[in-house]
mmCIF file of C-alpha atoms in Angstrom:
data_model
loop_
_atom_site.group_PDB
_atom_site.id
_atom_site.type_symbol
_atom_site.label_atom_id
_atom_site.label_comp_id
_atom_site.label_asym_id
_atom_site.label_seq_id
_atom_site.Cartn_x
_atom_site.Cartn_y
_atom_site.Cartn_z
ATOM 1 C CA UNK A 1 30.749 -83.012 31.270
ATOM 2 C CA UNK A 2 27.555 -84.684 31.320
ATOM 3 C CA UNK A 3 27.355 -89.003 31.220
ATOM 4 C CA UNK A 4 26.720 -90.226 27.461
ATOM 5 C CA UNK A 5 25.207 -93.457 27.496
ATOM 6 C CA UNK A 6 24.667 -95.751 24.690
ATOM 7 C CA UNK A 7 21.202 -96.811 22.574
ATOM 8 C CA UNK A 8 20.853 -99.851 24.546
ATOM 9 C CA UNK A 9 21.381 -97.912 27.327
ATOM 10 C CA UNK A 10 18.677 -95.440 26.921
ATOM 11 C CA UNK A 11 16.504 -97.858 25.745
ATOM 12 C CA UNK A 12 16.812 -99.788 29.208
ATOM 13 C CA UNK A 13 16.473 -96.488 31.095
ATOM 14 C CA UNK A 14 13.480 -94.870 29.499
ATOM 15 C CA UNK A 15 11.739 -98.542 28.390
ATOM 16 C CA UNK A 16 11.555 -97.939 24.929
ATOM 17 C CA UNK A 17 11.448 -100.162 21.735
ATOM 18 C CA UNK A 18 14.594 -99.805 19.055
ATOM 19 C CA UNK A 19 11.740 -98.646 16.940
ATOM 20 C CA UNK A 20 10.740 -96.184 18.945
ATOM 21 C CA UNK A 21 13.981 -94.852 19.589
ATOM 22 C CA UNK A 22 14.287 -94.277 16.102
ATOM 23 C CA UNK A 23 10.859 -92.574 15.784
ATOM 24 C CA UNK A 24 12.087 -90.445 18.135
ATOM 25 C CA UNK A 25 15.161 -89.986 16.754
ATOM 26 C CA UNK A 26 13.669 -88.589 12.892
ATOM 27 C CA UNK A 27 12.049 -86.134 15.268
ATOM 28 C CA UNK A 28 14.000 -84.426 16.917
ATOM 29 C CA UNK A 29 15.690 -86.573 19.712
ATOM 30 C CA UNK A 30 19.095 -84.723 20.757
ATOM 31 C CA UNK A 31 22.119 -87.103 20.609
ATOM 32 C CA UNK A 32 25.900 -86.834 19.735
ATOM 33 C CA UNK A 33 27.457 -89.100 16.780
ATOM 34 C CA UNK A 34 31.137 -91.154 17.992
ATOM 35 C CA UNK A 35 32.520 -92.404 14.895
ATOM 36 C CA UNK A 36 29.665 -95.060 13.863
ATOM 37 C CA UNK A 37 28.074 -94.671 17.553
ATOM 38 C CA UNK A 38 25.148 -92.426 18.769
ATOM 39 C CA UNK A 39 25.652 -91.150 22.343
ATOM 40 C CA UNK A 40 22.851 -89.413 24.395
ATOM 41 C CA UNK A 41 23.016 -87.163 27.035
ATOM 42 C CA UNK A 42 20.399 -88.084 29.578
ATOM 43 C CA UNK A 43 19.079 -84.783 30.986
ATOM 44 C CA UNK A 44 18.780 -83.837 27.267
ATOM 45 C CA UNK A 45 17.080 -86.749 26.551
ATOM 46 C CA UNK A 46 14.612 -86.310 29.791
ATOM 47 C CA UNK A 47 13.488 -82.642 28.962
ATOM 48 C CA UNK A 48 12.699 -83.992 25.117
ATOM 49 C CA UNK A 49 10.705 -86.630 26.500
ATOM 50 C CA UNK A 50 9.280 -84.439 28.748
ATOM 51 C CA UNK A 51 8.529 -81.667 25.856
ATOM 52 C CA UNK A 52 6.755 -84.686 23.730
ATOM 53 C CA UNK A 53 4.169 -84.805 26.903
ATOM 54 C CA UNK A 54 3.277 -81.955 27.453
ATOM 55 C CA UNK A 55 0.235 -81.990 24.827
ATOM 56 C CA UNK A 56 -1.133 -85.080 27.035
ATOM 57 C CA UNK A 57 -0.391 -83.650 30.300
ATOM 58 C CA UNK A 58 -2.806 -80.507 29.396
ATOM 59 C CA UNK A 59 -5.873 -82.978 28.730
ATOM 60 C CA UNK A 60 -8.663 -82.561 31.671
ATOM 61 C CA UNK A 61 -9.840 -85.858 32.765
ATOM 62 C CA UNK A 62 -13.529 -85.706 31.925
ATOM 63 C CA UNK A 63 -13.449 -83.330 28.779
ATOM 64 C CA UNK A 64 -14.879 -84.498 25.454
ATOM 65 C CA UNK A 65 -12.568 -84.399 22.621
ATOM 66 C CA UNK A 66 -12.097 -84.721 18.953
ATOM 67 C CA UNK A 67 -10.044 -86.901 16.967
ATOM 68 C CA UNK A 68 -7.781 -83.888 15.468
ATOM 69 C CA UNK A 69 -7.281 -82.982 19.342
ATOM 70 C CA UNK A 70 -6.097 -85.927 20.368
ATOM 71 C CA UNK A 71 -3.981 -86.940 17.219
ATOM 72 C CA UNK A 72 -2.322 -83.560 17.970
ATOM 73 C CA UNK A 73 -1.458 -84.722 21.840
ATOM 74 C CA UNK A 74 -0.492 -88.195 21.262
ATOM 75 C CA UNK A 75 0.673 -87.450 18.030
ATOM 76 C CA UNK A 76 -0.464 -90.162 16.880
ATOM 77 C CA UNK A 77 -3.222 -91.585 13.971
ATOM 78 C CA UNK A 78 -6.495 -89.866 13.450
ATOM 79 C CA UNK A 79 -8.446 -93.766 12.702
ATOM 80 C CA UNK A 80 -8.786 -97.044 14.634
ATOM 81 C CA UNK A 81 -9.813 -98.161 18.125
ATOM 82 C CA UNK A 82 -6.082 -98.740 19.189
ATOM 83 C CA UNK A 83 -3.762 -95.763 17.962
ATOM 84 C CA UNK A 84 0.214 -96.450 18.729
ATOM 85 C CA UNK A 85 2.340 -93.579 19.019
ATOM 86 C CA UNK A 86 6.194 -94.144 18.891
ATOM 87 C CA UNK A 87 6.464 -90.273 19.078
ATOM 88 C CA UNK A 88 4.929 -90.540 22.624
ATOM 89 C CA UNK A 89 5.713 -93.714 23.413
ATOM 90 C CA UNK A 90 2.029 -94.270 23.932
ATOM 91 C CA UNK A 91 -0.632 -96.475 23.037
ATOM 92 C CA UNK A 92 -4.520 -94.607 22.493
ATOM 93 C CA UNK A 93 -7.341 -97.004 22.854
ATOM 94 C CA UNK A 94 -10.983 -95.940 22.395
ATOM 95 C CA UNK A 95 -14.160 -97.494 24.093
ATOM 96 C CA UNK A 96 -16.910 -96.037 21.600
ATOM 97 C CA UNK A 97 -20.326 -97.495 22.734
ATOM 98 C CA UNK A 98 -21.755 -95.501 19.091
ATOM 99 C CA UNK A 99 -20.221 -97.952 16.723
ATOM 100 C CA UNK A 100 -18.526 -101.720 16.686
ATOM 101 C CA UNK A 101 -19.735 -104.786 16.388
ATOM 102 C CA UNK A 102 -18.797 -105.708 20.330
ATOM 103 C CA UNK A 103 -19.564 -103.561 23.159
ATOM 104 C CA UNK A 104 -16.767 -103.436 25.907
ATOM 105 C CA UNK A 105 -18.486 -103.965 29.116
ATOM 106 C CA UNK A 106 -17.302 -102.055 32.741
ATOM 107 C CA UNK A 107 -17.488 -104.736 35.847
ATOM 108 C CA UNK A 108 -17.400 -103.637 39.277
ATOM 109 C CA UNK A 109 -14.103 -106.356 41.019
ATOM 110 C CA UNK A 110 -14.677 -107.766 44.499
ATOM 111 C CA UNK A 111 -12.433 -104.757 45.620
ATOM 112 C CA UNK A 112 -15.176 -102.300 44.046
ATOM 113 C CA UNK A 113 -12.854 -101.348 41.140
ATOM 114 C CA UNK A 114 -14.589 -100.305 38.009
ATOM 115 C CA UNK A 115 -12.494 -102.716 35.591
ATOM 116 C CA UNK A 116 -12.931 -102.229 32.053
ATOM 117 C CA UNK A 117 -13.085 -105.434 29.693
ATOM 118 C CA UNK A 118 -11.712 -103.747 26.259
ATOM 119 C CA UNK A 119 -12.495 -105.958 23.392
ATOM 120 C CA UNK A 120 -9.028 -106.283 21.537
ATOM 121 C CA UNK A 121 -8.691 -105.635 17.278
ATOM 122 C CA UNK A 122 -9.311 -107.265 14.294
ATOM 123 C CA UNK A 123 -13.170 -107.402 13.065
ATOM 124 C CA UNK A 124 -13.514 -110.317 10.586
ATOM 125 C CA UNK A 125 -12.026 -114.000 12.029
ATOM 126 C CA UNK A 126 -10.478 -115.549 15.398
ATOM 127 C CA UNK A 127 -8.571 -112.357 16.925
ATOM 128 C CA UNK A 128 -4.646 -112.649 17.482
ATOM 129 C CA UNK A 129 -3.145 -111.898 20.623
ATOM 130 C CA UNK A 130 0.225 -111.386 18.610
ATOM 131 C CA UNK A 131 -1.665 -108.620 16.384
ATOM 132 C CA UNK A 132 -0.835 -105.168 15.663
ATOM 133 C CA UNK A 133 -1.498 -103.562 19.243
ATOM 134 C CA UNK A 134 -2.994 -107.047 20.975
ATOM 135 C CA UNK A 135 0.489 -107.382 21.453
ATOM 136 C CA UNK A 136 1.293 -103.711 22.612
ATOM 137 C CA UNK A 137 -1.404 -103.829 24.997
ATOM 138 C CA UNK A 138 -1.032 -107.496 26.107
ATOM 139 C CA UNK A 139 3.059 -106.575 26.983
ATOM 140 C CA UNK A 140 2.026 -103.262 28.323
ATOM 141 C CA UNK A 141 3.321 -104.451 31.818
ATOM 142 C CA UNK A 142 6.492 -104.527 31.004
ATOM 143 C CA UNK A 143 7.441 -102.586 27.595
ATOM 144 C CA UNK A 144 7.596 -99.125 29.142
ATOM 145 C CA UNK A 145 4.435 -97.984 26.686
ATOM 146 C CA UNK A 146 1.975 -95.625 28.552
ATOM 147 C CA UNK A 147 -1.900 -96.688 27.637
ATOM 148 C CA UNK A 148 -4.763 -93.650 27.448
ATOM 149 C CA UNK A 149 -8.455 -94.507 27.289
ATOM 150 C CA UNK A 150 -10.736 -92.214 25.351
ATOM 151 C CA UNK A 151 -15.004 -93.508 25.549
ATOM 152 C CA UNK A 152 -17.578 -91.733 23.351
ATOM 153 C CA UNK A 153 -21.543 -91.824 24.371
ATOM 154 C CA UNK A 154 -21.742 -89.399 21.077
ATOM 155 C CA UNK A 155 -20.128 -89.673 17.816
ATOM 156 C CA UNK A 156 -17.008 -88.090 17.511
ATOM 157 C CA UNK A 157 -17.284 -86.818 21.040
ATOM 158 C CA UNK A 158 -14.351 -88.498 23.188
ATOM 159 C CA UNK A 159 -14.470 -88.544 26.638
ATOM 160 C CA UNK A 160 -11.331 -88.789 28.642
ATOM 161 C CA UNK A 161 -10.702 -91.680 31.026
ATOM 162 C CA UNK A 162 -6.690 -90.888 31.414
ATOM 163 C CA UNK A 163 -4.323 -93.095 31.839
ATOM 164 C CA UNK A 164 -4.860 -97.255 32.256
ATOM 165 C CA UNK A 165 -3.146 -100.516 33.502
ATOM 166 C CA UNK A 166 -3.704 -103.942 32.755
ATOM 167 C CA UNK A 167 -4.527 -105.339 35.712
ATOM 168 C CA UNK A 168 -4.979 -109.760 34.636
ATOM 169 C CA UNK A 169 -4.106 -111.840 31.928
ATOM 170 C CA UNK A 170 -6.001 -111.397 28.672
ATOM 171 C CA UNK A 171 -8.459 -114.015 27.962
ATOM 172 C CA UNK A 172 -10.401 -115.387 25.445
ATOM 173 C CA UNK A 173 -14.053 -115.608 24.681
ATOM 174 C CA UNK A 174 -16.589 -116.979 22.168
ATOM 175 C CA UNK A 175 -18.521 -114.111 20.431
ATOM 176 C CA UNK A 176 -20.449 -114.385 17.294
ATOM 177 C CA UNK A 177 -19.093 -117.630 16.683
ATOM 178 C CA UNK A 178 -15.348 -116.411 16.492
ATOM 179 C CA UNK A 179 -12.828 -116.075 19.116
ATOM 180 C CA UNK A 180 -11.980 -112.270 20.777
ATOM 181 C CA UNK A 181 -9.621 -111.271 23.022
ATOM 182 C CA UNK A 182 -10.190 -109.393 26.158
ATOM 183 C CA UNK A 183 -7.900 -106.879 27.805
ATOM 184 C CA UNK A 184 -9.640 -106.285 31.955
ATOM 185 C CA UNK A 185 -7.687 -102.708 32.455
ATOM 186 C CA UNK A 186 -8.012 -100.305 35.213
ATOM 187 C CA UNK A 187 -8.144 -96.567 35.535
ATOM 188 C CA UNK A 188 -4.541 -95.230 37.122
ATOM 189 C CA UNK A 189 -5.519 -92.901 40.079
ATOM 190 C CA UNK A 190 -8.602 -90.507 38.926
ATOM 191 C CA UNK A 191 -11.989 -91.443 40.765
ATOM 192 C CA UNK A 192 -14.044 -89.543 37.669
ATOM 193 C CA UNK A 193 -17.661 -90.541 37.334
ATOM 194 C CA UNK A 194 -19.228 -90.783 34.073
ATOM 195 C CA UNK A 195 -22.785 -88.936 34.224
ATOM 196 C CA UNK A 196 -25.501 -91.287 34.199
ATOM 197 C CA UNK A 197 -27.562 -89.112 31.628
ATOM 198 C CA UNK A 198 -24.555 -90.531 29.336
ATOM 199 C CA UNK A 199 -25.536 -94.374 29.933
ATOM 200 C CA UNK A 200 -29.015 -93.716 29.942
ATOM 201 C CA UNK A 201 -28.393 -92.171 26.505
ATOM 202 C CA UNK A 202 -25.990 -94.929 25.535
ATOM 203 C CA UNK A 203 -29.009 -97.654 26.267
ATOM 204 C CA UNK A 204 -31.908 -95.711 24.361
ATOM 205 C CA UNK A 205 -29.581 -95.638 21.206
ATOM 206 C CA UNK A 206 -28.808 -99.384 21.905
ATOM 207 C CA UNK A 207 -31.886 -100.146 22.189
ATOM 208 C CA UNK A 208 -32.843 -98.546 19.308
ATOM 209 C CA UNK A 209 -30.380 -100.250 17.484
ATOM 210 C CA UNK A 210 -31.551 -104.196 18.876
ATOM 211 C CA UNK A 211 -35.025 -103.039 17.107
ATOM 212 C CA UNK A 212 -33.479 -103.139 13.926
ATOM 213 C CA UNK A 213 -32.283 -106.426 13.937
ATOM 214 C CA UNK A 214 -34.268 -109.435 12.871
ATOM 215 C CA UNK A 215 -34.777 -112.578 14.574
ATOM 216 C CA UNK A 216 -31.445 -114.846 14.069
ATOM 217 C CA UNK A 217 -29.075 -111.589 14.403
ATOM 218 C CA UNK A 218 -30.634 -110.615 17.810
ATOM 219 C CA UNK A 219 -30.164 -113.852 19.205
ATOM 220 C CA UNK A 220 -26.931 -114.099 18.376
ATOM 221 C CA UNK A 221 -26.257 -110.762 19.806
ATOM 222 C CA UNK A 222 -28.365 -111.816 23.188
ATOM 223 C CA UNK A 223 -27.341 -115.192 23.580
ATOM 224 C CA UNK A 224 -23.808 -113.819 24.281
ATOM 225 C CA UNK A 225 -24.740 -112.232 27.195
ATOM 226 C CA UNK A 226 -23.168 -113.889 30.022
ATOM 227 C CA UNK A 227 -21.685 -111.360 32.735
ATOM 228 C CA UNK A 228 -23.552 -108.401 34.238
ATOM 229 C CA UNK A 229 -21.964 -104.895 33.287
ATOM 230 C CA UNK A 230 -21.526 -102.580 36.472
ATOM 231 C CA UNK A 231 -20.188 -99.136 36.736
ATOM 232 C CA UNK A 232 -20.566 -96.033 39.056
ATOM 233 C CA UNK A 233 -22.094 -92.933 38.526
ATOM 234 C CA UNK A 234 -23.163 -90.813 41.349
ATOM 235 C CA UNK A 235 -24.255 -94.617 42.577
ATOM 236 C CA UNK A 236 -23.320 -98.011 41.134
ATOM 237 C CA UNK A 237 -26.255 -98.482 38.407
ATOM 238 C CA UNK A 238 -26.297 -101.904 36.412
ATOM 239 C CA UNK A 239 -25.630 -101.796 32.933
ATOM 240 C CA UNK A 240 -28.186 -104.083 31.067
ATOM 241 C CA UNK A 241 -27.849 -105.736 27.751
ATOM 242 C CA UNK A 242 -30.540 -104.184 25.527
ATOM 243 C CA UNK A 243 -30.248 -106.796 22.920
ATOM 244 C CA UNK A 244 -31.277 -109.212 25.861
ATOM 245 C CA UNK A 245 -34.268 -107.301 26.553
ATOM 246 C CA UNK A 246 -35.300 -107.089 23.238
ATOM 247 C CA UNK A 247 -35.070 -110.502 22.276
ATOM 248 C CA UNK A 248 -37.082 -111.911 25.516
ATOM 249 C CA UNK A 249 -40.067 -109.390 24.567
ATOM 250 C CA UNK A 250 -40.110 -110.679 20.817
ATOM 251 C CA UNK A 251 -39.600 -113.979 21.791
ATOM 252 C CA UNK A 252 -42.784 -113.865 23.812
ATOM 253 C CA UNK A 253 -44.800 -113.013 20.756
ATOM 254 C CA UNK A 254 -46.897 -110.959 22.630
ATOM 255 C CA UNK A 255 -47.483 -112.984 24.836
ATOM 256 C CA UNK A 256 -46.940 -112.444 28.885
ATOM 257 C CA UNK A 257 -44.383 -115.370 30.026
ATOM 258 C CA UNK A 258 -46.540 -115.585 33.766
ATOM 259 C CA UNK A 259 -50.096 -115.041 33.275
ATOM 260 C CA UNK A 260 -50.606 -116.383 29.603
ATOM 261 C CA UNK A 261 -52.674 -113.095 28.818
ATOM 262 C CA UNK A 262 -51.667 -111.077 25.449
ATOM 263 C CA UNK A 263 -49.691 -107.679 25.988
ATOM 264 C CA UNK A 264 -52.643 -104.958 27.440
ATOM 265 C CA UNK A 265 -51.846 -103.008 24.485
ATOM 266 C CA UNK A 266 -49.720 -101.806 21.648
ATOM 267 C CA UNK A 267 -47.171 -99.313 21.993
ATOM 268 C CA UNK A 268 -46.824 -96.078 19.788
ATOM 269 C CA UNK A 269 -45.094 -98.207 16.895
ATOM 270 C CA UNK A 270 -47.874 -100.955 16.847
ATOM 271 C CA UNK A 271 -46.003 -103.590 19.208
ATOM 272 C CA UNK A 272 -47.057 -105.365 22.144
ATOM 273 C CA UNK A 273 -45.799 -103.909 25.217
ATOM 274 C CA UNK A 274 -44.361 -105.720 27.306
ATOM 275 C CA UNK A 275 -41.336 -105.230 30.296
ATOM 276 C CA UNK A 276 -38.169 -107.379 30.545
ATOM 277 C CA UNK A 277 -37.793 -109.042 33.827
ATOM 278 C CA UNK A 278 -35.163 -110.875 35.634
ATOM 279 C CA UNK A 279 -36.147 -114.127 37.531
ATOM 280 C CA UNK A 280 -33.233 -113.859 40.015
ATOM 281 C CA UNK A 281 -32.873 -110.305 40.718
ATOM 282 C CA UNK A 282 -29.778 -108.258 39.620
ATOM 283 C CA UNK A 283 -29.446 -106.823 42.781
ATOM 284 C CA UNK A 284 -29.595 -110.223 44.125
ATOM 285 C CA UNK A 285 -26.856 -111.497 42.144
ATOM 286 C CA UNK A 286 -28.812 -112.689 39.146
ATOM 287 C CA UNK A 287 -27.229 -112.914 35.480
ATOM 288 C CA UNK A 288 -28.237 -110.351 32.496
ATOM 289 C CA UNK A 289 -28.967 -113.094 30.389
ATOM 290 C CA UNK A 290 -32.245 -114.273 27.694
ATOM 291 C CA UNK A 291 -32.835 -117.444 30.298
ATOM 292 C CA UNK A 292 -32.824 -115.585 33.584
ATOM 293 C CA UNK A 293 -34.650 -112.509 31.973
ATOM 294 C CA UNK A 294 -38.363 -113.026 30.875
ATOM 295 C CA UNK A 295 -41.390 -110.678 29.176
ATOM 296 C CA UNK A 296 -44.219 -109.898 31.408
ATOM 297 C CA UNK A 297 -46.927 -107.532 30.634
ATOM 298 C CA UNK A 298 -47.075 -104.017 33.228
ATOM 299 C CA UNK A 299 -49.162 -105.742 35.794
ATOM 300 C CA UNK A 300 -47.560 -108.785 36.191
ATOM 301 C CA UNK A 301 -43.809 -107.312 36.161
ATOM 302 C CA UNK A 302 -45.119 -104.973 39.419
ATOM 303 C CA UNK A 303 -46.428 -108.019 40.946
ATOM 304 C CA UNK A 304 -43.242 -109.816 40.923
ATOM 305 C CA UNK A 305 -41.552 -107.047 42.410
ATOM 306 C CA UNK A 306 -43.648 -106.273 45.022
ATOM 307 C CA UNK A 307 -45.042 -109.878 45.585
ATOM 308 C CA UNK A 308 -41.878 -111.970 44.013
ATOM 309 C CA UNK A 309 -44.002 -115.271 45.346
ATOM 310 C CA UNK A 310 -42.408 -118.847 45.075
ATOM 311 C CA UNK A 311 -45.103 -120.138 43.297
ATOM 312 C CA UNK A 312 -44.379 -117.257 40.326
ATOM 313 C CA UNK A 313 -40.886 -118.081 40.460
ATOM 314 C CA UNK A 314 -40.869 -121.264 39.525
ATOM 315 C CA UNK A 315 -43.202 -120.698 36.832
ATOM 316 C CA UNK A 316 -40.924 -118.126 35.181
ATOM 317 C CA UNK A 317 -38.506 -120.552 35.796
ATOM 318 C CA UNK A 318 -39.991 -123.665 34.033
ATOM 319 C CA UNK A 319 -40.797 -121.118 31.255
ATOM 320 C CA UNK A 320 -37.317 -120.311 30.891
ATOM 321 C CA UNK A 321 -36.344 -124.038 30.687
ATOM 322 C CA UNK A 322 -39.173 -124.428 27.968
ATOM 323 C CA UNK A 323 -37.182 -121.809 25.737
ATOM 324 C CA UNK A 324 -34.051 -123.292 26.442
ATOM 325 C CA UNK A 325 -35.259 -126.099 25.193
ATOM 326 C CA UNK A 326 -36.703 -125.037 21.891
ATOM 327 C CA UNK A 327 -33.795 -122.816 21.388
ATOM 328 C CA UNK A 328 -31.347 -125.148 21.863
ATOM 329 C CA UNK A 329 -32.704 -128.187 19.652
#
């Protein structure tokens, strides 16, 4: 006869919550009742658990997917940017770059691991670590739940990442003048490349978007800025801040922040055209940020990248200051 092993047991053996166990339980879960006891048999248990999986196993890393699709493989919700399944003993989370109020930014480590920094839950106030699935994902180390990434370019259209690990400690940040939580998580074992049409796509609608905005709200959203996002594609490509480059432009007013000479002319919507620039280059280590990035009209921007004189960069540099200044007092 096979060994029965106790709740505690199982719930040691498989790392699963009591909760969970009980999910799984309502479902379906086979196990044998002793007097006021529950007894499971373990292969039983295993090919169950296995069963359950199967739905997530048959998802192609890569694929785009819908929200019924994947509620039907995780069994889990059809709403929210972190989706717990007890069923599955999974936790969903969802990286959509077409909606939110944050955008979760992909570094590249000193190891040259793409690391994801997820922005954790809750929209209005300081976010809680302790909070609905903050606290799943923050404990995912060690409570036996499985995490799945899902990022959309598109609306409704999911991309999947597979499975992913945290990989350092939460930590906190200042955004928008309340307090977020970020989650730095890994991908577990698939090398897939997102196509860079996709980001390229991603940045038009973003930059789109950082139009719309008046004055005050795009500075709060480029002011914010303060780490370079990095990811790889069929090469590593850096993943700029549109709001940053939208602000520097209208901050100019027109204006070109070297040569003092108005904008050469208006683009198709009426505006002054100028080009975003970055005093220290990226590719030299510089920062994505409104006082290392400046306006400069067509001529001037291909000067400083085929030129880049000393004499140029301090001047960018001194204008810089002079915004910092006024933007500060």
């Amino acid at each position: 006869m096979d060994k029965l092993i106790d709740s505690k047991q199982l719930q040691e053996l498989f790392k699963i919550s009591r909760t969970t166990l009980h999910r799984m339980e309502k479902e379906g879960l086979p196990f044998t009742q002793i007097g006021k006891s529950k007894r499971y048999n373990i292969e039983e248990v295993k090919v169950w658990i296995d069963d359950r999986q199967r739905g997530i196993e048959n998802l192609v890393i890569g694929e785009v997917y819908h929200n019924q699709e994947i509620a039907k493989a995780f069994k889990c919700s059809t709403q929210g940017g972190m989706r717990r399944s007890h069923s599955t003993n999974t936790l969903v989370i969802f990286s959509d770059h077409t909606k939110g109020i944050y955008e979760d930014k992909w570094i590249i480590n000193s190891e040259g691991e793409e690391i994801l920094l997820y922005t954790g839950m809750g929209q209005e106030g300081d976010q809680d670590i302790e909070f609905g699935q903050n606290k799943t994902l923050n404990e995912s180390r060690t409570n036996g739940v499985r995490v799945y990434l899902f990022e959309a370019f598109k609306s409704g259209e999911h991309v999947f990442k597979g499975q992913v690990e945290l990989v350092q400690d939460p930590y906190t940040e200042l955004q928008a003048g309340r307090t977020v939580w970020m989650f730095p998580l890994r991908i577990v074992g698939n090398k897939y490349l997102i196509p860079e049409d996709l980001l390229k796509e991603k940045e038009q609608e973003k930059v789109k978007e950082a139009q719309k905005l008046n004055n005050q709200d795009l500075f709060n959203r480029a002011k914010n800025a303060d780490r370079l996002g990095q990811r790889y594609t069929t090469s590593k490509t850096f993943d700029r801040d549109p709001y940053v480059s939208e602000y520097v432009k209208r901050r100019a007013n027109g204006i070109c922040d070297l040569c003092g000479n108005p904008a050469p002319f208006n683009d198709k919507k009426g505006r002054p055209y100028l080009e975003s620039h970055h005093i220290k280059w990226l590719s030299k280590g510089g920062e994505d940020t409104i006082y290392n990035t400046v306006a400069l009209d067509p001529s001037c921007h291909k000067k400083m990248h085929i030129l880049d004189l000393e004499e140029d960069v301090k001047e960018l540099l001194a204008k810089s200051d002079e915004y910092k200044s006024k933007e500060n007092n």
